Each structure stands twice: as C-alpha cells, then as structure tokens.
C-alpha cells in the first residue's frame, strides 16, 4: 500500500472517530469543549493535506514542494484569508443582531484580520526594496 493511502486511511479513521465522539456527546447532552473542537480541526487538517498532496517516494500527484504546489498554496492562502475575514464579519453581524451590541473581542479580531494581509505584504516588499 502506498504511503499516501496509509496517511489518508489513518487520518480519515481518526477524524471519523473524533467526529462520532462529538456527535455522541452532543446527542447525550454532554458538553463539547475546546479540546474536542481543536482535535477535530487538527485531524481534519492532516486528512485534507494527505488527500491533496502527493509524495516524492510514490510519485503520485502534485507535491507541495513543486512549483505548481507552491502556486496552489499561495492562491489557497490568499483565498482562505479573504474567506476567514468574511466569516469574522458575518460573526460580528450575527453577534450585533443577537446581542444588539457586538463583542469587543470579535470587533478586535475583525480589525486584526483586515490589516493582516496588507501588513505582511508591506513586510515582504521591504525585503526586496532597494534603497537608493
């Protein structure tokens, strides 16, 4: 069996077990905490990465360290940034609608998310700028 197939099988099984546990805890009325959500997110992240990228040993699919893989990562990161900022904006709107006053923490998070990309671009440009 290929390395990629093993990674997909192990992480997929792990994600299924954690998701089943979360669903069971919800159905039985037990609380779901930080640990369950973070663990599920981390295992799903590993599962999606195993599904996406090929391996050098098996030569199956696009590898993350190839030029195309770097371009895909760059485009995905930029799109992910905008989607995350949009989701935070929606959360602020829902919080405003429910509580009639948005949470200061959510507003701060929205502000930070809005300046993150321009700030990182500015830092990257400074690395390449030649001073005359």
mmCIF file of N, CA and C in Angstrom:
data_model
loop_
_atom_site.group_PDB
_atom_site.id
_atom_site.type_symbol
_atom_site.label_atom_id
_atom_site.label_comp_id
_atom_site.label_asym_id
_atom_site.label_seq_id
_atom_site.Cartn_x
_atom_site.Cartn_y
_atom_site.Cartn_z
ATOM 1 N N UNK A 1 0.853 -1.182 0.000
ATOM 2 C CA UNK A 1 0.000 0.000 0.000
ATOM 3 C C UNK A 1 0.894 1.239 0.000
ATOM 4 N N UNK A 2 0.507 2.249 -0.729
ATOM 5 C CA UNK A 2 1.293 3.457 -0.851
ATOM 6 C C UNK A 2 1.260 4.272 0.436
ATOM 7 N N UNK A 3 2.297 5.086 0.618
ATOM 8 C CA UNK A 3 2.397 5.951 1.793
ATOM 9 C C UNK A 3 1.206 6.887 1.881
ATOM 10 N N UNK A 4 0.829 7.484 0.759
ATOM 11 C CA UNK A 4 -0.293 8.422 0.733
ATOM 12 C C UNK A 4 -1.585 7.736 1.152
ATOM 13 N N UNK A 5 -1.799 6.513 0.696
ATOM 14 C CA UNK A 5 -3.009 5.770 1.055
ATOM 15 C C UNK A 5 -3.065 5.497 2.551
ATOM 16 N N UNK A 6 -1.903 5.172 3.139
ATOM 17 C CA UNK A 6 -1.850 4.947 4.581
ATOM 18 C C UNK A 6 -2.177 6.221 5.345
ATOM 19 N N UNK A 7 -1.611 7.347 4.904
ATOM 20 C CA UNK A 7 -1.888 8.628 5.568
ATOM 21 C C UNK A 7 -3.372 8.960 5.505
ATOM 22 N N UNK A 8 -3.976 8.760 4.331
ATOM 23 C CA UNK A 8 -5.394 9.053 4.155
ATOM 24 C C UNK A 8 -6.238 8.145 5.046
ATOM 25 N N UNK A 9 -5.914 6.865 5.073
ATOM 26 C CA UNK A 9 -6.694 5.906 5.867
ATOM 27 C C UNK A 9 -6.597 6.198 7.366
ATOM 28 N N UNK A 10 -5.399 6.458 7.855
ATOM 29 C CA UNK A 10 -5.213 6.681 9.288
ATOM 30 C C UNK A 10 -5.869 7.997 9.735
ATOM 31 N N UNK A 11 -5.610 9.078 8.997
ATOM 32 C CA UNK A 11 -6.194 10.362 9.394
ATOM 33 C C UNK A 11 -7.700 10.374 9.186
ATOM 34 N N UNK A 12 -8.173 9.711 8.141
ATOM 35 C CA UNK A 12 -9.626 9.633 7.919
ATOM 36 C C UNK A 12 -10.328 8.865 9.022
ATOM 37 N N UNK A 13 -9.741 7.759 9.437
ATOM 38 C CA UNK A 13 -10.305 6.987 10.536
ATOM 39 C C UNK A 13 -10.287 7.791 11.834
ATOM 40 N N UNK A 14 -9.184 8.483 12.074
ATOM 41 C CA UNK A 14 -9.101 9.331 13.269
ATOM 42 C C UNK A 14 -10.150 10.424 13.265
ATOM 43 N N UNK A 15 -10.329 11.084 12.128
ATOM 44 C CA UNK A 15 -11.340 12.138 12.021
ATOM 45 C C UNK A 15 -12.740 11.574 12.222
ATOM 46 N N UNK A 16 -12.995 10.388 11.668
ATOM 47 C CA UNK A 16 -14.309 9.761 11.831
ATOM 48 C C UNK A 16 -14.585 9.433 13.302
ATOM 49 N N UNK A 17 -13.585 8.892 13.996
ATOM 50 C CA UNK A 17 -13.757 8.544 15.412
ATOM 51 C C UNK A 17 -14.014 9.794 16.251
ATOM 52 N N UNK A 18 -13.249 10.846 16.016
ATOM 53 C CA UNK A 18 -13.427 12.083 16.780
ATOM 54 C C UNK A 18 -14.786 12.702 16.479
ATOM 55 N N UNK A 19 -15.182 12.727 15.204
ATOM 56 C CA UNK A 19 -16.485 13.274 14.835
ATOM 57 C C UNK A 19 -17.614 12.460 15.451
ATOM 58 N N UNK A 20 -17.485 11.147 15.444
ATOM 59 C CA UNK A 20 -18.503 10.291 16.064
ATOM 60 C C UNK A 20 -18.593 10.565 17.563
ATOM 61 N N UNK A 21 -17.455 10.787 18.208
ATOM 62 C CA UNK A 21 -17.446 11.107 19.635
ATOM 63 C C UNK A 21 -18.148 12.435 19.900
ATOM 64 N N UNK A 22 -17.875 13.422 19.081
ATOM 65 C CA UNK A 22 -18.520 14.737 19.245
ATOM 66 C C UNK A 22 -20.031 14.614 19.040
ATOM 67 N N UNK A 23 -20.450 13.887 18.026
ATOM 68 C CA UNK A 23 -21.880 13.699 17.777
ATOM 69 C C UNK A 23 -22.526 12.944 18.933
ATOM 70 N N UNK A 24 -21.862 11.905 19.440
ATOM 71 C CA UNK A 24 -22.391 11.138 20.569
ATOM 72 C C UNK A 24 -22.529 12.014 21.807
ATOM 73 N N UNK A 25 -21.495 12.829 22.084
ATOM 74 C CA UNK A 25 -21.556 13.718 23.251
ATOM 75 C C UNK A 25 -22.683 14.736 23.111
ATOM 76 N N UNK A 26 -22.899 15.224 21.902
ATOM 77 C CA UNK A 26 -23.985 16.178 21.672
ATOM 78 C C UNK A 26 -25.334 15.493 21.859
ATOM 79 N N UNK A 27 -25.486 14.299 21.328
ATOM 80 C CA UNK A 27 -26.755 13.572 21.416
ATOM 81 C C UNK A 27 -27.095 13.192 22.852
ATOM 82 N N UNK A 28 -26.083 12.933 23.680
ATOM 83 C CA UNK A 28 -26.339 12.541 25.070
ATOM 84 C C UNK A 28 -26.402 13.745 26.006
ATOM 85 N N UNK A 29 -26.245 14.940 25.467
ATOM 86 C CA UNK A 29 -26.386 16.143 26.278
ATOM 87 C C UNK A 29 -25.128 16.564 27.007
ATOM 88 N N UNK A 30 -23.999 15.934 26.721
ATOM 89 C CA UNK A 30 -22.743 16.322 27.352
ATOM 90 C C UNK A 30 -22.159 17.517 26.605
ATOM 91 N N UNK A 31 -21.361 18.294 27.302
ATOM 92 C CA UNK A 31 -20.797 19.489 26.680
ATOM 93 C C UNK A 31 -19.608 19.126 25.782
ATOM 94 N N UNK A 32 -19.422 19.964 24.785
ATOM 95 C CA UNK A 32 -18.293 19.827 23.868
ATOM 96 C C UNK A 32 -17.385 21.008 24.141
ATOM 97 N N UNK A 33 -16.124 20.732 24.359
ATOM 98 C CA UNK A 33 -15.207 21.792 24.741
ATOM 99 C C UNK A 33 -14.153 22.098 23.704
ATOM 100 N N UNK A 34 -13.216 22.879 24.161
ATOM 101 C CA UNK A 34 -12.107 23.332 23.335
ATOM 102 C C UNK A 34 -11.301 22.156 22.777
ATOM 103 N N UNK A 35 -11.027 21.176 23.615
ATOM 104 C CA UNK A 35 -10.195 20.047 23.195
ATOM 105 C C UNK A 35 -10.803 19.273 22.030
ATOM 106 N N UNK A 36 -12.099 19.011 22.083
ATOM 107 C CA UNK A 36 -12.746 18.257 21.011
ATOM 108 C C UNK A 36 -12.693 19.015 19.683
ATOM 109 N N UNK A 37 -12.978 20.313 19.736
ATOM 110 C CA UNK A 37 -13.008 21.113 18.513
ATOM 111 C C UNK A 37 -11.610 21.241 17.918
ATOM 112 N N UNK A 38 -10.617 21.519 18.753
ATOM 113 C CA UNK A 38 -9.248 21.672 18.248
ATOM 114 C C UNK A 38 -8.716 20.346 17.713
ATOM 115 N N UNK A 39 -8.991 19.257 18.406
ATOM 116 C CA UNK A 39 -8.527 17.941 17.935
ATOM 117 C C UNK A 39 -9.172 17.580 16.607
ATOM 118 N N UNK A 40 -10.473 17.799 16.493
ATOM 119 C CA UNK A 40 -11.164 17.524 15.230
ATOM 120 C C UNK A 40 -10.601 18.386 14.110
ATOM 121 N N UNK A 41 -10.368 19.665 14.379
ATOM 122 C CA UNK A 41 -9.790 20.555 13.368
ATOM 123 C C UNK A 41 -8.408 20.121 12.933
ATOM 124 N N UNK A 42 -7.572 19.725 13.899
ATOM 125 C CA UNK A 42 -6.203 19.311 13.580
ATOM 126 C C UNK A 42 -6.190 18.025 12.750
ATOM 127 N N UNK A 43 -7.002 17.059 13.134
ATOM 128 C CA UNK A 43 -7.032 15.791 12.391
ATOM 129 C C UNK A 43 -7.627 16.004 10.998
ATOM 130 N N UNK A 44 -8.639 16.844 10.889
ATOM 131 C CA UNK A 44 -9.210 17.141 9.563
ATOM 132 C C UNK A 44 -8.189 17.863 8.687
ATOM 133 N N UNK A 45 -7.382 18.726 9.302
ATOM 134 C CA UNK A 45 -6.334 19.419 8.560
ATOM 135 C C UNK A 45 -5.324 18.408 8.009
ATOM 136 N N UNK A 46 -4.914 17.452 8.829
ATOM 137 C CA UNK A 46 -3.992 16.417 8.371
ATOM 138 C C UNK A 46 -4.621 15.553 7.281
ATOM 139 N N UNK A 47 -5.899 15.207 7.452
ATOM 140 C CA UNK A 47 -6.604 14.389 6.467
ATOM 141 C C UNK A 47 -6.680 15.105 5.119
ATOM 142 N N UNK A 48 -7.059 16.382 5.133
ATOM 143 C CA UNK A 48 -7.166 17.128 3.873
ATOM 144 C C UNK A 48 -5.801 17.305 3.209
ATOM 145 N N UNK A 49 -4.760 17.479 4.013
ATOM 146 C CA UNK A 49 -3.412 17.592 3.462
ATOM 147 C C UNK A 49 -2.984 16.280 2.817
ATOM 148 N N UNK A 50 -3.292 15.157 3.467
ATOM 149 C CA UNK A 50 -2.957 13.842 2.894
ATOM 150 C C UNK A 50 -3.731 13.595 1.600
ATOM 151 N N UNK A 51 -4.967 14.074 1.541
ATOM 152 C CA UNK A 51 -5.778 13.907 0.333
ATOM 153 C C UNK A 51 -5.271 14.781 -0.821
ATOM 154 N N UNK A 52 -4.678 15.920 -0.488
ATOM 155 C CA UNK A 52 -4.301 16.901 -1.502
ATOM 156 C C UNK A 52 -2.954 16.630 -2.142
ATOM 157 N N UNK A 53 -1.931 16.391 -1.330
ATOM 158 C CA UNK A 53 -0.567 16.356 -1.837
ATOM 159 C C UNK A 53 -0.055 14.942 -2.058
ATOM 160 N N UNK A 54 0.678 14.788 -3.147
ATOM 161 C CA UNK A 54 1.322 13.525 -3.458
ATOM 162 C C UNK A 54 2.639 13.397 -2.698
ATOM 163 N N UNK A 55 3.252 12.237 -2.799
ATOM 164 C CA UNK A 55 4.527 12.004 -2.110
ATOM 165 C C UNK A 55 5.643 11.802 -3.115
ATOM 166 N N UNK A 56 6.845 12.132 -2.692
ATOM 167 C CA UNK A 56 8.011 12.005 -3.561
ATOM 168 C C UNK A 56 8.330 10.535 -3.829
ATOM 169 N N UNK A 57 8.177 9.710 -2.795
ATOM 170 C CA UNK A 57 8.513 8.288 -2.933
ATOM 171 C C UNK A 57 7.566 7.576 -3.903
ATOM 172 N N UNK A 58 6.276 7.882 -3.804
ATOM 173 C CA UNK A 58 5.283 7.190 -4.624
ATOM 174 C C UNK A 58 5.044 7.861 -5.970
ATOM 175 N N UNK A 59 5.504 9.091 -6.110
ATOM 176 C CA UNK A 59 5.310 9.863 -7.348
ATOM 177 C C UNK A 59 3.847 9.844 -7.784
ATOM 178 N N UNK A 60 2.979 10.237 -6.850
ATOM 179 C CA UNK A 60 1.545 10.223 -7.137
ATOM 180 C C UNK A 60 0.927 11.596 -6.870
ATOM 181 N N UNK A 61 0.770 12.346 -7.911
ATOM 182 C CA UNK A 61 0.105 13.639 -7.788
ATOM 183 C C UNK A 61 1.071 14.797 -7.616
ATOM 184 N N UNK A 62 0.485 15.953 -7.386
ATOM 185 C CA UNK A 62 1.246 17.193 -7.234
ATOM 186 C C UNK A 62 1.841 17.234 -5.829
ATOM 187 N N UNK A 63 3.126 17.577 -5.770
ATOM 188 C CA UNK A 63 3.787 17.685 -4.467
ATOM 189 C C UNK A 63 3.799 19.136 -4.022
ATOM 190 N N UNK A 64 3.811 19.327 -2.725
ATOM 191 C CA UNK A 64 3.769 20.664 -2.150
ATOM 192 C C UNK A 64 5.043 21.447 -2.437
ATOM 193 N N UNK A 65 6.156 20.778 -2.619
ATOM 194 C CA UNK A 65 7.427 21.463 -2.829
ATOM 195 C C UNK A 65 7.727 21.750 -4.303
ATOM 196 N N UNK A 66 6.827 21.375 -5.206
ATOM 197 C CA UNK A 66 6.994 21.691 -6.625
ATOM 198 C C UNK A 66 6.479 23.109 -6.891
ATOM 199 N N UNK A 67 6.819 23.635 -8.066
ATOM 200 C CA UNK A 67 6.396 24.989 -8.420
ATOM 201 C C UNK A 67 4.868 25.101 -8.453
ATOM 202 N N UNK A 68 4.190 24.133 -9.043
ATOM 203 C CA UNK A 68 2.732 24.159 -9.092
ATOM 204 C C UNK A 68 2.145 24.062 -7.685
ATOM 205 N N UNK A 69 2.731 23.241 -6.855
ATOM 206 C CA UNK A 69 2.269 23.111 -5.471
ATOM 207 C C UNK A 69 2.414 24.410 -4.700
ATOM 208 N N UNK A 70 3.533 25.111 -4.906
ATOM 209 C CA UNK A 70 3.724 26.406 -4.239
ATOM 210 C C UNK A 70 2.717 27.429 -4.732
ATOM 211 N N UNK A 71 2.415 27.400 -6.011
ATOM 212 C CA UNK A 71 1.430 28.339 -6.582
ATOM 213 C C UNK A 71 0.028 28.042 -6.031
ATOM 214 N N UNK A 72 -0.319 26.785 -5.939
ATOM 215 C CA UNK A 72 -1.613 26.385 -5.378
ATOM 216 C C UNK A 72 -1.705 26.833 -3.922
ATOM 217 N N UNK A 73 -0.634 26.633 -3.154
ATOM 218 C CA UNK A 73 -0.618 27.051 -1.753
ATOM 219 C C UNK A 73 -0.773 28.561 -1.635
ATOM 220 N N UNK A 74 -0.107 29.293 -2.507
ATOM 221 C CA UNK A 74 -0.199 30.759 -2.484
ATOM 222 C C UNK A 74 -1.630 31.226 -2.770
ATOM 223 N N UNK A 75 -2.248 30.684 -3.803
ATOM 224 C CA UNK A 75 -3.616 31.077 -4.144
ATOM 225 C C UNK A 75 -4.595 30.649 -3.058
ATOM 226 N N UNK A 76 -4.409 29.472 -2.519
ATOM 227 C CA UNK A 76 -5.297 28.974 -1.464
ATOM 228 C C UNK A 76 -5.175 29.820 -0.208
ATOM 229 N N UNK A 77 -3.967 30.222 0.120
ATOM 230 C CA UNK A 77 -3.758 31.050 1.313
ATOM 231 C C UNK A 77 -4.459 32.391 1.175
ATOM 232 N N UNK A 78 -4.335 32.998 0.032
ATOM 233 C CA UNK A 78 -4.972 34.301 -0.196
ATOM 234 C C UNK A 78 -6.500 34.171 -0.148
ATOM 235 N N UNK A 79 -7.048 33.162 -0.795
ATOM 236 C CA UNK A 79 -8.487 32.948 -0.769
ATOM 237 C C UNK A 79 -8.950 32.623 0.646
ATOM 238 N N UNK A 80 -8.195 31.799 1.357
ATOM 239 C CA UNK A 80 -8.531 31.455 2.734
ATOM 240 C C UNK A 80 -8.536 32.676 3.631
ATOM 241 N N UNK A 81 -7.596 33.596 3.419
ATOM 242 C CA UNK A 81 -7.557 34.838 4.202
ATOM 243 C C UNK A 81 -8.840 35.637 4.000
ATOM 244 N N UNK A 82 -9.251 35.813 2.744
ATOM 245 C CA UNK A 82 -10.456 36.597 2.478
ATOM 246 C C UNK A 82 -11.712 35.910 3.010
ATOM 247 N N UNK A 83 -11.787 34.590 2.883
ATOM 248 C CA UNK A 83 -12.937 33.865 3.421
ATOM 249 C C UNK A 83 -13.008 33.970 4.945
ATOM 250 N N UNK A 84 -11.873 33.840 5.599
ATOM 251 C CA UNK A 84 -11.846 33.942 7.058
ATOM 252 C C UNK A 84 -12.258 35.342 7.511
ATOM 253 N N UNK A 85 -11.779 36.367 6.837
ATOM 254 C CA UNK A 85 -12.192 37.739 7.162
ATOM 255 C C UNK A 85 -13.691 37.907 6.954
ATOM 256 N N UNK A 86 -14.231 37.345 5.889
ATOM 257 C CA UNK A 86 -15.674 37.413 5.634
ATOM 258 C C UNK A 86 -16.455 36.689 6.729
ATOM 259 N N UNK A 87 -15.998 35.511 7.145
ATOM 260 C CA UNK A 87 -16.680 34.763 8.207
ATOM 261 C C UNK A 87 -16.663 35.530 9.529
ATOM 262 N N UNK A 88 -15.543 36.210 9.820
ATOM 263 C CA UNK A 88 -15.486 37.021 11.037
ATOM 264 C C UNK A 88 -16.461 38.187 10.936
ATOM 265 N N UNK A 89 -16.559 38.803 9.759
ATOM 266 C CA UNK A 89 -17.512 39.892 9.559
ATOM 267 C C UNK A 89 -18.950 39.403 9.761
ATOM 268 N N UNK A 90 -19.261 38.221 9.249
ATOM 269 C CA UNK A 90 -20.592 37.640 9.439
ATOM 270 C C UNK A 90 -20.836 37.359 10.924
ATOM 271 N N UNK A 91 -19.828 36.856 11.633
ATOM 272 C CA UNK A 91 -19.969 36.587 13.068
ATOM 273 C C UNK A 91 -20.221 37.879 13.842
ATOM 274 N N UNK A 92 -19.539 38.957 13.464
ATOM 275 C CA UNK A 92 -19.782 40.250 14.112
ATOM 276 C C UNK A 92 -21.213 40.702 13.846
ATOM 277 N N UNK A 93 -21.690 40.532 12.604
ATOM 278 C CA UNK A 93 -23.066 40.904 12.266
ATOM 279 C C UNK A 93 -24.087 40.092 13.048
ATOM 280 N N UNK A 94 -23.873 38.798 13.157
ATOM 281 C CA UNK A 94 -24.800 37.942 13.912
ATOM 282 C C UNK A 94 -24.767 38.301 15.393
ATOM 283 N N UNK A 95 -23.574 38.549 15.927
ATOM 284 C CA UNK A 95 -23.445 38.949 17.326
ATOM 285 C C UNK A 95 -24.163 40.279 17.573
ATOM 286 N N UNK A 96 -24.039 41.211 16.640
ATOM 287 C CA UNK A 96 -24.735 42.503 16.737
ATOM 288 C C UNK A 96 -26.251 42.291 16.710
ATOM 289 N N UNK A 97 -26.701 41.406 15.853
ATOM 290 C CA UNK A 97 -28.138 41.147 15.708
ATOM 291 C C UNK A 97 -28.710 40.482 16.970
ATOM 292 N N UNK A 98 -27.968 39.513 17.528
ATOM 293 C CA UNK A 98 -28.463 38.782 18.695
ATOM 294 C C UNK A 98 -28.376 39.616 19.973
ATOM 295 N N UNK A 99 -27.225 40.249 20.205
ATOM 296 C CA UNK A 99 -26.996 40.943 21.473
ATOM 297 C C UNK A 99 -27.179 42.452 21.396
ATOM 298 N N UNK A 100 -27.459 42.974 20.214
ATOM 299 C CA UNK A 100 -27.636 44.403 19.955
ATOM 300 C C UNK A 100 -26.389 45.218 20.253
ATOM 301 N N UNK A 101 -25.290 44.559 20.488
ATOM 302 C CA UNK A 101 -24.001 45.208 20.671
ATOM 303 C C UNK A 101 -22.925 44.171 20.363
ATOM 304 N N UNK A 102 -22.065 44.459 19.393
ATOM 305 C CA UNK A 102 -21.065 43.444 19.031
ATOM 306 C C UNK A 102 -20.015 43.276 20.128
ATOM 307 N N UNK A 103 -19.467 42.103 20.183
ATOM 308 C CA UNK A 103 -18.423 41.783 21.148
ATOM 309 C C UNK A 103 -17.145 42.529 20.788
ATOM 310 N N UNK A 104 -16.508 43.109 21.807
ATOM 311 C CA UNK A 104 -15.250 43.820 21.587
ATOM 312 C C UNK A 104 -14.177 42.871 21.066
ATOM 313 N N UNK A 105 -14.188 41.636 21.544
ATOM 314 C CA UNK A 105 -13.220 40.645 21.085
ATOM 315 C C UNK A 105 -13.402 40.354 19.594
ATOM 316 N N UNK A 106 -14.667 40.174 19.166
ATOM 317 C CA UNK A 106 -14.921 39.914 17.742
ATOM 318 C C UNK A 106 -14.558 41.127 16.891
ATOM 319 N N UNK A 107 -14.873 42.316 17.364
ATOM 320 C CA UNK A 107 -14.507 43.523 16.608
ATOM 321 C C UNK A 107 -12.993 43.665 16.499
ATOM 322 N N UNK A 108 -12.279 43.355 17.582
ATOM 323 C CA UNK A 108 -10.819 43.408 17.553
ATOM 324 C C UNK A 108 -10.268 42.380 16.569
ATOM 325 N N UNK A 109 -10.829 41.181 16.587
ATOM 326 C CA UNK A 109 -10.411 40.133 15.664
ATOM 327 C C UNK A 109 -10.666 40.544 14.217
ATOM 328 N N UNK A 110 -11.797 41.179 13.952
ATOM 329 C CA UNK A 110 -12.097 41.665 12.604
ATOM 330 C C UNK A 110 -11.072 42.706 12.176
ATOM 331 N N UNK A 111 -10.748 43.633 13.065
ATOM 332 C CA UNK A 111 -9.749 44.653 12.745
ATOM 333 C C UNK A 111 -8.390 44.051 12.440
ATOM 334 N N UNK A 112 -7.962 43.099 13.253
ATOM 335 C CA UNK A 112 -6.669 42.436 13.029
ATOM 336 C C UNK A 112 -6.690 41.667 11.711
ATOM 337 N N UNK A 113 -7.807 40.999 11.423
ATOM 338 C CA UNK A 113 -7.874 40.228 10.179
ATOM 339 C C UNK A 113 -7.833 41.133 8.952
ATOM 340 N N UNK A 114 -8.369 42.339 9.084
ATOM 341 C CA UNK A 114 -8.393 43.250 7.940
ATOM 342 C C UNK A 114 -7.019 43.845 7.639
ATOM 343 N N UNK A 115 -6.167 43.978 8.647
ATOM 344 C CA UNK A 115 -4.848 44.573 8.394
ATOM 345 C C UNK A 115 -3.746 43.540 8.224
ATOM 346 N N UNK A 116 -4.039 42.275 8.442
ATOM 347 C CA UNK A 116 -3.003 41.246 8.371
ATOM 348 C C UNK A 116 -2.370 41.148 6.984
ATOM 349 N N UNK A 117 -3.163 41.006 5.937
ATOM 350 C CA UNK A 117 -2.606 40.858 4.587
ATOM 351 C C UNK A 117 -1.802 42.080 4.158
ATOM 352 N N UNK A 118 -2.330 43.302 4.278
ATOM 353 C CA UNK A 118 -1.510 44.455 3.882
ATOM 354 C C UNK A 118 -0.214 44.579 4.696
ATOM 355 N N UNK A 119 -0.274 44.247 5.977
ATOM 356 C CA UNK A 119 0.919 44.330 6.808
ATOM 357 C C UNK A 119 1.972 43.318 6.351
ATOM 358 N N UNK A 120 1.559 42.101 6.084
ATOM 359 C CA UNK A 120 2.506 41.073 5.633
ATOM 360 C C UNK A 120 3.059 41.420 4.254
ATOM 361 N N UNK A 121 2.216 41.940 3.370
ATOM 362 C CA UNK A 121 2.709 42.367 2.057
ATOM 363 C C UNK A 121 3.738 43.484 2.203
ATOM 364 N N UNK A 122 3.486 44.437 3.090
ATOM 365 C CA UNK A 122 4.414 45.540 3.319
ATOM 366 C C UNK A 122 5.760 45.012 3.816
ATOM 367 N N UNK A 123 5.720 44.066 4.744
ATOM 368 C CA UNK A 123 6.951 43.472 5.274
ATOM 369 C C UNK A 123 7.704 42.742 4.166
ATOM 370 N N UNK A 124 6.983 41.988 3.323
ATOM 371 C CA UNK A 124 7.632 41.257 2.233
ATOM 372 C C UNK A 124 8.247 42.207 1.209
ATOM 373 N N UNK A 125 7.563 43.311 0.901
ATOM 374 C CA UNK A 125 8.092 44.283 -0.062
ATOM 375 C C UNK A 125 9.376 44.912 0.478
ATOM 376 N N UNK A 126 9.421 45.169 1.772
ATOM 377 C CA UNK A 126 10.620 45.763 2.377
ATOM 378 C C UNK A 126 11.830 44.849 2.221
ATOM 379 N N UNK A 127 11.613 43.540 2.175
ATOM 380 C CA UNK A 127 12.726 42.616 1.999
ATOM 381 C C UNK A 127 13.356 42.753 0.612
ATOM 382 N N UNK A 128 12.562 43.136 -0.387
ATOM 383 C CA UNK A 128 13.042 43.196 -1.763
ATOM 384 C C UNK A 128 13.339 44.618 -2.237
ATOM 385 N N UNK A 129 12.955 45.614 -1.456
ATOM 386 C CA UNK A 129 13.127 47.003 -1.868
ATOM 387 C C UNK A 129 14.602 47.381 -1.772
ATOM 388 N N UNK A 130 15.074 48.061 -2.812
ATOM 389 C CA UNK A 130 16.442 48.556 -2.771
ATOM 390 C C UNK A 130 16.378 50.043 -2.430
ATOM 391 N N UNK A 131 17.170 50.429 -1.501
ATOM 392 C CA UNK A 131 17.183 51.839 -1.069
ATOM 393 C C UNK A 131 18.211 52.588 -1.877
ATOM 394 N N UNK A 132 17.785 53.706 -2.438
ATOM 395 C CA UNK A 132 18.665 54.481 -3.300
ATOM 396 C C UNK A 132 19.114 55.734 -2.619
#
